Amino acid sequence: MPWPAFPSIALQPDEVGRLFSALASGRLMFGPRPGSDGSCRLQPLPEIPAHPGAAQPFLSLKKFLVPDGDPLWAWTSERYAGPPPPPRLTVVDLPLCDLQALAWLDLVFAEDPPYRARREALLVVGAPCQPAADCFCDPAGLLPGGDLFRAGTRWWALSPVGEALLVRAAGPGNLAGEPLPGPEPGGAVPTVDPARFAGSAGDPLWDEAAARCLACGACSAVCPTCMCYEVVDDPRLDGTVTRRRVWDNCFFPEHARVAGGHDFRPGRGRRLRFRFEHKYLGFGPWRGLSSCVGCGRCRRACPVGISLEEVAGRLARGAGP
Amino acid sequence: MSLAWVRYTSCSGCQLMLTNCEAQLAELAMQVELREFDLISSACAEKGRVDLALVEGSVSTPTELDSLLDLRARSRWLVAIGACALTGGINALAGGAERPEPGTFPPQPLRRFVRVDWEIPGCPPERSELLSLFGALRHGGWPARLECAVCMECRIAENRCLLMEDRLPCLGPVTRAGCRARCPGVGVACEGCRGEVAEAHRDEVFRLLAGCGLPSREVRRRLGRFRGNGHD
């Protein structure tokens, strides 16, 4: 289903100035920037770049919204304290796939107070990007999350917060519905037939992929929509205890291990299949909603070159030995 | 909590990591009662019962073995600290290639001889893990540990992948995490000092390392360095 039009306007330079001030006021700014090692990461920016230039960072917004080791509460001297207020951030020039991933995180963590607090302190601005050879944009996928989108001099409001910012910069009554530019065609998130998947438990394709899989967890670490976490207590010598949320991973041996040592998913093959199901078929209340945004990070991060997309293709074709 | 830090065949680097925690030493001194700790104090009390024995180094002489058995018998908890205590570590690298010194035997990990209640891996071990141990014991438990490979922490740190992009023989995919990918973070391939992850996929990693241009024999040596020479 194509995305609807979003409220949009072409801003004059003075209006852009007002908007930039609003985006920067009292906030730390981040954007995707290549490091000296060639890897692109979300890094602090001194100011918002005048011209949009999206690039895909190594880790997506989840590193800000669900950071590894995030404190949930701390117990000090017989008292509990909530987490410190999250930093107010503006992240600019994110590609569409990361905006789609943000929409997914917003869904999954809709009722999660620490996430909500971080999300409400965050402004996200997207921009068009050129898909690389190993990733694609999917216009039939999740509706992009975030607040604003910019291309050339034109801006789009993706959220009520974004719309209020545009109205403040350009005055009321000037916004008109306009479709987002792109996304660039060139791929689609694989559609996986649930019935075929259900019948595939004995299919050798899982064993073949598992024969190479190292279960290192790199794929889900870099996935912008993987958000499994473990909750651990961090007791200190001085008596304080901090309860933290740390990134977990469905490839880890303890992920599905329960009391008594039972394991719902022993072995790499079962874990790989589970990750595939979780990603393409959805889970719980979101069953039927794929959370793959086509960013290609998992395939790039895999030391042995496993591609879930290829697995999906084989499944669709009716893979055999 | 009474504490004995005992060192067998090792370099003292592990105890140095604890004594390097300057900011926490005062608190530590208030929380634990030092009974034996050569690097900190030569005024050791009699070798009586202790709550916590921290043991560094591998066992490579009959005298060390006798001492370890005695220590186990008089300790409530015994914790193996560092690669040598866990797998033989650095001391085992010779791999029996040289004739042992008279009166010694090939370096052995502690659990070859005694029950080990907890392990803190690494060469050297992470200061944060040493401190977490005291913190957790103070509250009556063991530290939380997420068993996973260095690759996970390396991706969280957004490091460039040395194995894939530079074809360096990095052992990250099969090495226990907890170091926050300290070496790959500065461009040095993981040596695997923290030991092998549970369910390590040895065949595939062998293939990957061979793909970095190492001869098979060197790949086997590299993979086996901190694996414990088949003692596990």
Coordinates of C-alpha atoms in Angstrom, one line a residue:
Chain A
M1 CA 0.0 0.0 0.0
P2 CA 1.6 3.3 -1.0
W3 CA 2.2 5.9 1.7
P4 CA -0.3 8.8 2.1
A5 CA 0.8 12.3 1.4
F6 CA 2.3 14.2 4.3
P7 CA 1.8 18.0 5.0
S8 CA 4.6 19.7 3.1
I9 CA 6.1 23.1 2.3
A10 CA 9.0 24.6 0.4
L11 CA 10.7 26.8 3.0
Q12 CA 12.4 30.2 2.3
P13 CA 15.9 30.7 3.7
D14 CA 14.7 32.8 6.7
E15 CA 12.1 30.1 7.5
V16 CA 14.8 27.5 7.4
G17 CA 16.8 29.6 9.8
R18 CA 13.9 29.7 12.2
L19 CA 13.3 26.0 11.9
F20 CA 17.0 25.2 12.4
S21 CA 17.0 27.3 15.6
A22 CA 14.0 25.4 16.9
L23 CA 15.6 22.1 16.1
A24 CA 18.9 23.0 17.7
S25 CA 17.5 24.9 20.8
G26 CA 18.6 23.1 24.0
R27 CA 19.4 20.0 22.1
L28 CA 22.4 17.9 21.1
M29 CA 22.6 17.3 17.4
F30 CA 23.6 14.1 15.7
G31 CA 23.8 12.9 12.1
P32 CA 25.4 10.1 10.1
R33 CA 29.0 10.9 9.5
P34 CA 31.8 8.7 8.1
G35 CA 34.6 8.0 10.7
S36 CA 38.3 7.9 9.9
D37 CA 38.0 4.1 9.5
G38 CA 35.4 4.5 6.8
S39 CA 32.4 3.4 8.9
C40 CA 29.5 5.7 9.1
R41 CA 28.0 6.4 12.6
L42 CA 25.6 8.8 14.2
Q43 CA 28.0 11.4 15.5
P44 CA 27.6 14.8 17.2
L45 CA 27.2 17.7 14.8
P46 CA 28.1 21.3 15.6
E47 CA 25.2 22.5 13.5
I48 CA 22.5 21.1 11.2
P49 CA 24.0 20.8 7.7
A50 CA 22.5 23.2 5.3
H51 CA 21.9 20.6 2.6
P52 CA 20.3 17.3 3.3
G53 CA 22.5 14.2 2.8
A54 CA 21.2 11.0 4.3
A55 CA 23.5 8.0 4.9
Q56 CA 22.9 4.8 6.7
P57 CA 24.8 4.7 10.1
F58 CA 26.3 1.5 11.5
L59 CA 23.7 1.5 14.3
S60 CA 20.3 3.0 14.0
L61 CA 18.4 5.1 16.4
K62 CA 18.0 2.2 18.7
K63 CA 21.4 3.1 20.2
F64 CA 19.8 6.3 21.5
L65 CA 16.3 4.9 22.3
V66 CA 17.1 1.5 23.8
P67 CA 20.8 2.0 24.7
D68 CA 22.7 -1.1 25.8
G69 CA 23.0 -1.0 29.6
D70 CA 20.2 1.6 30.0
P71 CA 19.5 2.2 33.7
L72 CA 15.9 1.5 34.7
W73 CA 16.3 2.4 38.4
A74 CA 18.9 2.6 41.0
W75 CA 18.8 1.7 44.7
T76 CA 21.0 3.9 46.9
S77 CA 20.9 4.2 50.7
E78 CA 17.5 2.6 51.1
R79 CA 15.9 4.6 48.4
Y80 CA 14.9 3.9 44.8
A81 CA 15.5 6.5 42.1
G82 CA 14.3 6.5 38.5
P83 CA 16.6 6.9 35.6
P84 CA 18.0 10.4 35.0
P85 CA 16.1 12.5 32.5
P86 CA 17.1 11.5 28.9
P87 CA 19.2 13.9 26.8
R88 CA 17.2 16.1 24.4
L89 CA 18.5 15.1 20.9
T90 CA 17.9 16.1 17.3
V91 CA 19.0 13.5 14.8
V92 CA 19.1 14.6 11.2
D93 CA 19.6 13.0 7.8
L94 CA 18.4 9.6 8.5
P95 CA 17.5 7.4 5.6
L96 CA 13.9 6.1 5.1
C97 CA 14.7 2.6 6.2
D98 CA 15.7 4.0 9.6
L99 CA 12.6 6.0 9.8
Q100 CA 10.6 2.9 9.1
A101 CA 12.6 1.1 11.8
L102 CA 11.7 3.9 14.2
A103 CA 8.0 3.4 13.4
W104 CA 8.5 -0.2 14.4
L105 CA 10.2 0.6 17.7
D106 CA 7.5 3.2 18.5
L107 CA 4.9 0.4 18.1
V108 CA 6.7 -2.2 20.2
F109 CA 7.7 0.2 23.0
A110 CA 4.4 2.2 22.9
E111 CA 3.8 1.4 26.6
D112 CA 7.4 1.4 27.8
P113 CA 8.1 4.4 30.0
P114 CA 11.9 4.6 29.6
Y115 CA 11.4 4.4 25.8
R116 CA 8.7 6.9 25.8
A117 CA 10.8 9.4 27.8
R118 CA 13.7 9.0 25.4
R119 CA 11.4 9.2 22.4
E120 CA 9.7 12.4 23.5
A121 CA 13.1 14.0 24.0
L122 CA 14.1 13.1 20.4
L123 CA 13.4 15.0 17.2
V124 CA 14.1 13.0 14.0
V125 CA 14.7 14.4 10.5
G126 CA 14.9 12.2 7.5
A127 CA 16.3 12.8 4.0
P128 CA 16.4 10.8 0.8
C129 CA 19.4 8.5 0.3
Q130 CA 20.7 6.4 -2.6
P131 CA 20.2 2.7 -1.9
A132 CA 23.5 0.7 -2.1
A133 CA 23.8 -2.5 -4.1
D134 CA 23.0 -4.6 -1.0
C135 CA 20.0 -2.7 0.4
F136 CA 16.6 -1.5 -0.8
C137 CA 13.8 0.8 0.1
D138 CA 10.4 -0.7 0.4
P139 CA 7.5 1.7 -0.3
A140 CA 5.0 -1.0 0.6
G141 CA 6.6 -1.3 4.0
L142 CA 6.1 0.4 7.3
L143 CA 4.9 4.0 7.2
P144 CA 8.0 6.1 8.1
G145 CA 8.3 7.3 11.7
G146 CA 10.1 10.4 12.9
D147 CA 9.1 14.1 12.8
L148 CA 10.4 15.7 9.6
F149 CA 11.7 14.9 6.2
R150 CA 13.6 17.2 3.9
A151 CA 14.7 17.1 0.3
G152 CA 16.2 20.3 -1.3
T153 CA 14.2 23.2 0.0
R154 CA 11.0 21.1 0.6
W155 CA 10.1 19.8 4.0
W156 CA 7.5 17.3 5.1
A157 CA 5.9 16.8 8.5
L158 CA 5.8 13.2 9.6
S159 CA 4.3 13.8 13.0
P160 CA 2.2 16.4 14.8
V161 CA 5.4 17.6 16.5
G162 CA 7.0 18.0 13.1
E163 CA 3.9 19.8 11.7
A164 CA 4.0 22.2 14.6
L165 CA 7.6 23.0 13.9
L166 CA 6.9 23.7 10.3
V167 CA 3.9 25.9 11.1
R168 CA 6.0 27.8 13.6
A169 CA 8.7 28.4 11.0
A170 CA 6.5 29.3 8.1
G171 CA 3.2 30.4 9.5
P172 CA -0.2 28.5 9.5
G173 CA -2.1 27.6 6.4
N174 CA 0.8 27.1 4.1
L175 CA 1.2 23.3 4.3
A176 CA -0.2 21.1 1.6
G177 CA -0.3 17.3 1.3
E178 CA 2.6 16.0 -0.8
P179 CA 3.9 12.5 -1.2
L180 CA 7.5 11.8 0.0
P181 CA 10.1 11.7 -2.7
G182 CA 11.1 8.1 -3.5
P183 CA 11.8 5.8 -2.0
E184 CA 14.0 4.6 -4.7
P185 CA 12.6 1.4 -6.2
G186 CA 14.7 -1.7 -6.4
G187 CA 13.4 -4.2 -4.0
A188 CA 10.8 -5.2 -1.6
V189 CA 10.8 -6.9 1.8
P190 CA 10.3 -10.6 1.0
T191 CA 6.7 -11.8 1.6
V192 CA 6.7 -15.0 3.5
D193 CA 3.7 -17.3 3.4
P194 CA 2.9 -18.3 7.0
A195 CA 1.6 -21.7 5.9
R196 CA 4.7 -22.4 4.0
F197 CA 6.8 -21.3 6.9
A198 CA 4.9 -23.4 9.4
G199 CA 5.5 -26.4 7.2
S200 CA 9.2 -25.8 6.8
A201 CA 10.4 -27.0 10.2
G202 CA 12.0 -30.0 8.6
D203 CA 13.3 -28.3 5.5
P204 CA 17.0 -28.7 5.0
L205 CA 17.4 -25.0 4.2
W206 CA 17.5 -24.2 7.9
D207 CA 20.2 -26.8 8.6
E208 CA 22.2 -25.5 5.6
A209 CA 22.2 -21.9 6.9
A210 CA 22.8 -23.1 10.4
A211 CA 25.8 -25.1 9.2
R212 CA 27.5 -21.8 8.5
C213 CA 25.9 -19.6 11.2
L214 CA 28.4 -18.7 14.0
A215 CA 25.5 -17.5 16.3
C216 CA 27.7 -14.5 17.1
G217 CA 24.6 -12.2 17.1
A218 CA 26.1 -9.6 14.9
C219 CA 23.0 -9.6 12.6
S220 CA 20.6 -8.7 15.4
A221 CA 23.0 -6.3 17.1
V222 CA 23.0 -4.1 13.9
C223 CA 19.3 -4.7 13.0
P224 CA 17.4 -1.5 13.5
T225 CA 14.3 -3.3 14.6
C226 CA 15.8 -6.1 16.7
M227 CA 15.1 -5.0 20.3
C228 CA 15.3 -8.1 22.6
Y229 CA 16.7 -7.2 25.9
E230 CA 17.7 -8.8 29.2
V231 CA 17.3 -7.1 32.5
V232 CA 20.2 -7.4 34.9
D233 CA 21.1 -6.0 38.3
D234 CA 24.4 -4.3 38.6
P235 CA 25.4 -4.3 42.3
R236 CA 28.3 -2.2 43.4
L237 CA 30.8 -2.4 46.2
D238 CA 29.3 0.7 47.9
G239 CA 25.9 -0.9 48.2
T240 CA 24.1 0.7 45.3
V241 CA 22.3 -1.5 42.8
T242 CA 21.3 -0.4 39.3
R243 CA 18.9 -2.4 37.3
R244 CA 19.8 -2.2 33.6
R245 CA 18.4 -3.2 30.3
V246 CA 21.1 -4.8 28.2
W247 CA 20.9 -6.0 24.6
D248 CA 20.0 -9.6 24.3
N249 CA 20.0 -11.7 21.2
C250 CA 18.0 -14.7 20.0
F251 CA 21.2 -16.5 18.9
F252 CA 22.6 -16.7 22.5
P253 CA 22.4 -20.0 24.1
E254 CA 20.5 -18.6 27.2
H255 CA 17.9 -16.6 25.2
A256 CA 15.3 -19.3 25.3
R257 CA 16.6 -21.3 28.3
V258 CA 14.3 -21.4 31.3
A259 CA 14.3 -22.8 34.8
G260 CA 15.4 -26.4 35.0
G261 CA 17.8 -25.9 32.1
H262 CA 15.1 -26.5 29.4
D263 CA 15.6 -24.7 26.2
F264 CA 12.8 -23.8 23.8
R265 CA 15.3 -23.4 20.9
P266 CA 18.3 -25.6 21.2
G267 CA 20.8 -25.3 18.4
R268 CA 21.7 -22.7 15.8
G269 CA 19.1 -24.0 13.2
R270 CA 16.2 -23.5 15.5
R271 CA 17.4 -20.1 16.6
L272 CA 18.0 -19.0 13.0
R273 CA 14.5 -20.1 12.1
F274 CA 13.1 -18.2 15.1
R275 CA 14.8 -15.0 14.1
F276 CA 13.5 -15.4 10.6
E277 CA 9.9 -15.9 11.8
H278 CA 10.2 -13.0 14.2
K279 CA 11.5 -10.7 11.5
Y280 CA 9.2 -11.6 8.6
L281 CA 6.0 -12.9 10.2
G282 CA 5.9 -10.7 13.2
F283 CA 5.0 -11.8 16.7
G284 CA 2.4 -11.3 19.4
P285 CA 0.0 -8.5 18.6
W286 CA 2.1 -7.6 15.5
R287 CA 1.8 -11.1 13.9
G288 CA 1.5 -10.5 10.2
L289 CA 3.6 -7.3 10.2
S290 CA 7.2 -7.7 8.9
S291 CA 9.8 -5.7 10.7
C292 CA 12.4 -5.9 8.0
V293 CA 13.1 -2.5 6.5
G294 CA 15.5 -3.7 3.8
C295 CA 18.5 -1.8 5.2
G296 CA 20.9 -4.7 4.5
R297 CA 22.8 -4.3 7.8
C298 CA 22.4 -7.9 8.8
R299 CA 23.8 -9.3 5.6
R300 CA 26.7 -6.9 5.7
A301 CA 27.5 -7.7 9.4
C302 CA 27.4 -11.5 9.0
P303 CA 30.9 -12.9 9.0
V304 CA 29.8 -15.9 6.9
G305 CA 27.5 -14.0 4.5
I306 CA 24.1 -15.4 5.6
S307 CA 21.2 -13.5 4.1
L308 CA 17.7 -13.9 5.5
E309 CA 16.4 -12.4 2.3
E310 CA 17.9 -15.3 0.3
V311 CA 16.5 -17.7 2.8
A312 CA 13.0 -16.1 2.3
G313 CA 13.5 -16.4 -1.4
R314 CA 14.3 -20.1 -1.2
L315 CA 11.3 -20.7 1.1
A316 CA 9.0 -19.0 -1.4
R317 CA 10.4 -21.1 -4.2
G318 CA 9.8 -24.2 -2.2
A319 CA 13.3 -25.1 -1.3
G320 CA 14.4 -28.7 -1.2
P321 CA 17.7 -30.4 -0.6
Chain B
M1 CA 34.0 -11.0 54.0
S2 CA 37.5 -12.5 54.4
L3 CA 39.7 -12.6 51.3
A4 CA 42.7 -14.6 50.2
W5 CA 44.3 -13.8 46.8
V6 CA 46.6 -16.6 45.9
R7 CA 48.9 -16.7 42.9
Y8 CA 50.2 -19.8 41.2
T9 CA 52.1 -19.9 37.9
S10 CA 51.4 -16.5 36.5
C11 CA 52.7 -13.0 36.0
S12 CA 50.7 -11.2 38.8
G13 CA 49.0 -9.2 36.1
C14 CA 45.5 -10.2 37.4
Q15 CA 46.1 -8.9 41.0
L16 CA 47.6 -5.8 39.5
M17 CA 44.3 -5.2 37.7
L18 CA 42.6 -5.1 41.1
T19 CA 45.2 -2.9 42.8
N20 CA 44.8 -0.6 39.8
C21 CA 41.2 0.1 40.8
E22 CA 42.5 3.1 42.8
A23 CA 39.1 4.8 43.1
Q24 CA 37.5 1.7 44.7
L25 CA 40.3 0.5 46.9
A26 CA 39.2 2.4 50.0
E27 CA 35.7 1.0 49.7
L28 CA 37.1 -2.4 49.1
A29 CA 39.3 -2.2 52.2
M30 CA 36.2 -1.4 54.2
Q31 CA 34.2 -4.3 52.8
V32 CA 36.7 -7.1 52.9
E33 CA 39.2 -8.3 55.4
L34 CA 42.5 -9.1 53.7
R35 CA 43.9 -12.4 55.0
E36 CA 46.4 -13.2 52.2
F37 CA 47.3 -10.9 49.4
D38 CA 51.1 -10.8 48.8
L39 CA 51.0 -7.9 46.4
I40 CA 49.2 -5.6 48.9
S41 CA 50.5 -6.8 52.2
S42 CA 53.3 -9.0 53.5
A43 CA 51.7 -9.2 56.9
C44 CA 49.6 -12.2 56.2
A45 CA 47.7 -13.8 59.0
E46 CA 47.6 -17.6 59.6
K47 CA 46.3 -19.5 56.7
G48 CA 42.8 -20.2 58.2
R49 CA 39.3 -20.3 56.8
V50 CA 38.3 -17.6 54.3
D51 CA 35.1 -16.6 52.7
L52 CA 36.5 -15.9 49.3
A53 CA 39.6 -17.3 47.6
L54 CA 40.6 -15.6 44.4
V55 CA 43.1 -17.7 42.5
E56 CA 45.4 -16.4 39.7
G57 CA 47.6 -18.6 37.6
S58 CA 47.8 -22.2 36.5
V59 CA 49.0 -25.2 38.5
S60 CA 52.3 -26.5 37.4
T61 CA 54.1 -27.9 40.4
P62 CA 53.2 -30.4 43.1
T63 CA 53.7 -27.6 45.7
E64 CA 51.1 -25.5 43.9
L65 CA 48.7 -28.4 43.7
D66 CA 49.0 -29.1 47.5
S67 CA 48.4 -25.4 48.2
L68 CA 45.3 -25.3 45.9
L69 CA 43.8 -28.4 47.5
D70 CA 44.4 -26.9 50.9
L71 CA 42.9 -23.5 49.8
R72 CA 39.8 -25.2 48.4
A73 CA 39.2 -27.0 51.7
R74 CA 39.4 -23.8 53.7
S75 CA 37.5 -21.5 51.4
R76 CA 33.7 -21.0 51.1
W77 CA 34.0 -19.7 47.5
L78 CA 36.9 -20.2 45.2
V79 CA 37.0 -18.0 42.1
A80 CA 39.4 -18.6 39.2
I81 CA 40.8 -15.3 37.9
G82 CA 42.3 -14.9 34.4
A83 CA 43.2 -17.0 31.5
C84 CA 46.0 -19.0 33.2
A85 CA 43.6 -20.2 36.0
L86 CA 40.8 -20.9 33.6
T87 CA 42.6 -22.7 30.8
G88 CA 46.4 -22.8 31.5
G89 CA 46.5 -19.6 29.5
I90 CA 49.9 -18.1 28.6
N91 CA 51.8 -20.8 30.5
A92 CA 50.2 -23.5 28.4
L93 CA 51.2 -21.8 25.1
A94 CA 54.4 -23.8 24.8
G95 CA 52.0 -26.8 24.4
G96 CA 54.5 -29.3 25.6
A97 CA 57.0 -28.4 22.9
E98 CA 59.7 -27.9 25.5
R99 CA 60.8 -30.3 28.2
P100 CA 59.3 -29.1 31.5
E101 CA 61.7 -27.8 34.2
P102 CA 62.5 -30.4 36.7
G103 CA 59.9 -30.6 39.4
T104 CA 57.1 -29.2 37.2
F105 CA 54.4 -30.5 35.1
P106 CA 52.6 -28.9 32.1
P107 CA 50.4 -26.0 33.4
Q108 CA 46.9 -27.1 34.3
P109 CA 43.7 -25.0 34.8
L110 CA 42.3 -25.0 38.4
R111 CA 39.1 -26.9 37.6
R112 CA 41.3 -29.9 36.6
F113 CA 41.7 -30.4 40.4
V114 CA 39.1 -28.5 42.4
R115 CA 35.5 -27.2 42.2
V116 CA 35.5 -23.6 40.9
D117 CA 32.5 -21.5 42.0
W118 CA 33.0 -18.7 39.6
E119 CA 35.3 -17.6 36.8
I120 CA 36.5 -14.3 35.7
P121 CA 38.2 -14.8 32.3
G122 CA 40.7 -12.6 30.4
C123 CA 44.3 -11.8 30.1
P124 CA 44.2 -9.5 32.0
P125 CA 40.7 -9.7 33.5
E126 CA 38.5 -6.7 33.2
R127 CA 38.6 -4.4 36.3
S128 CA 34.9 -4.0 36.0
E129 CA 34.4 -7.7 36.3
L130 CA 36.6 -7.9 39.4
L131 CA 34.6 -5.1 41.0
S132 CA 31.3 -6.6 40.0
L133 CA 32.2 -9.8 41.8
F134 CA 32.7 -8.0 45.1
G135 CA 29.5 -5.9 44.5
A136 CA 27.5 -9.0 43.8
L137 CA 28.9 -11.0 46.7
R138 CA 28.1 -8.1 49.0
H139 CA 24.5 -8.5 48.0
G140 CA 24.6 -12.3 48.3
G141 CA 24.9 -13.5 44.7
W142 CA 27.1 -13.8 41.7
P143 CA 27.4 -11.1 39.0
A144 CA 25.0 -11.2 36.0
R145 CA 26.6 -12.4 32.9
L146 CA 25.3 -12.5 29.4
E147 CA 27.1 -15.3 27.6
C148 CA 27.8 -14.2 24.1
A149 CA 30.6 -13.6 21.7
V150 CA 32.9 -10.6 21.4
C151 CA 31.3 -9.9 18.0
M152 CA 28.1 -8.7 19.8
E153 CA 30.0 -6.1 21.9
C154 CA 32.1 -5.2 18.9
R155 CA 28.9 -4.3 16.9
I156 CA 27.5 -2.4 19.9
A157 CA 30.7 -0.4 19.9
E158 CA 30.3 0.2 16.1
N159 CA 33.7 -1.1 15.3
R160 CA 34.9 -1.8 11.8
C161 CA 35.0 -5.6 11.4
L162 CA 38.6 -6.6 11.2
L163 CA 37.8 -10.2 10.1
M164 CA 35.6 -9.2 7.1
E165 CA 37.0 -5.9 6.1
D166 CA 40.7 -6.3 6.8
R167 CA 40.9 -10.1 6.6
L168 CA 42.6 -10.2 10.0
P169 CA 42.4 -13.5 11.9
C170 CA 40.1 -12.2 14.6
L171 CA 38.7 -14.7 17.1
G172 CA 35.7 -12.5 18.0
P173 CA 33.0 -14.9 16.8
V174 CA 34.1 -17.6 19.2
T175 CA 35.4 -15.7 22.1
R176 CA 33.5 -14.9 25.3
A177 CA 32.4 -11.3 25.5
G178 CA 32.7 -9.0 28.5
C179 CA 35.7 -6.9 27.4
R180 CA 33.6 -4.6 25.3
A181 CA 35.7 -5.7 22.3
R182 CA 38.7 -3.9 23.8
C183 CA 41.3 -5.1 21.2
P184 CA 39.2 -4.9 18.0
G185 CA 38.2 -1.4 19.2
V186 CA 41.8 -0.3 18.6
G187 CA 42.3 -2.3 15.4
V188 CA 43.9 -5.4 17.0
A189 CA 42.4 -8.8 16.1
C190 CA 40.9 -10.7 19.1
E191 CA 43.3 -13.3 20.4
G192 CA 40.6 -15.1 22.3
C193 CA 42.1 -14.5 25.8
R194 CA 38.7 -14.8 27.5
G195 CA 38.2 -18.3 26.3
E196 CA 35.8 -20.0 24.0
V197 CA 32.0 -19.3 24.0
A198 CA 29.6 -22.1 24.7
E199 CA 28.5 -23.9 21.5
A200 CA 31.4 -22.4 19.5
H201 CA 31.2 -23.2 15.8
R202 CA 34.8 -24.3 15.4
D203 CA 34.6 -25.7 11.9
E204 CA 33.3 -22.5 10.4
V205 CA 35.7 -20.3 12.3
F206 CA 38.5 -22.5 11.1
R207 CA 37.4 -21.9 7.6
L208 CA 37.2 -18.1 8.2
L209 CA 40.7 -17.9 9.7
A210 CA 42.1 -20.0 6.9
G211 CA 40.5 -17.5 4.5
C212 CA 42.7 -14.8 6.1
G213 CA 45.7 -16.5 4.6
L214 CA 46.9 -18.5 7.7
P215 CA 48.2 -22.0 7.2
S216 CA 46.0 -24.7 8.8
R217 CA 48.5 -25.4 11.5
E218 CA 48.6 -21.8 12.6
V219 CA 44.8 -21.6 12.6
R220 CA 44.6 -24.6 14.9
R221 CA 47.2 -23.1 17.2
R222 CA 45.4 -19.8 17.3
L223 CA 42.1 -21.4 18.0
G224 CA 43.5 -23.6 20.7
R225 CA 45.5 -21.0 22.6
F226 CA 42.9 -20.2 25.2
R227 CA 40.8 -23.3 24.9
G228 CA 42.5 -25.3 27.5
N229 CA 44.2 -28.0 25.4
G230 CA 41.4 -30.4 25.6
H231 CA 41.1 -30.2 29.4
D232 CA 37.5 -28.9 29.3

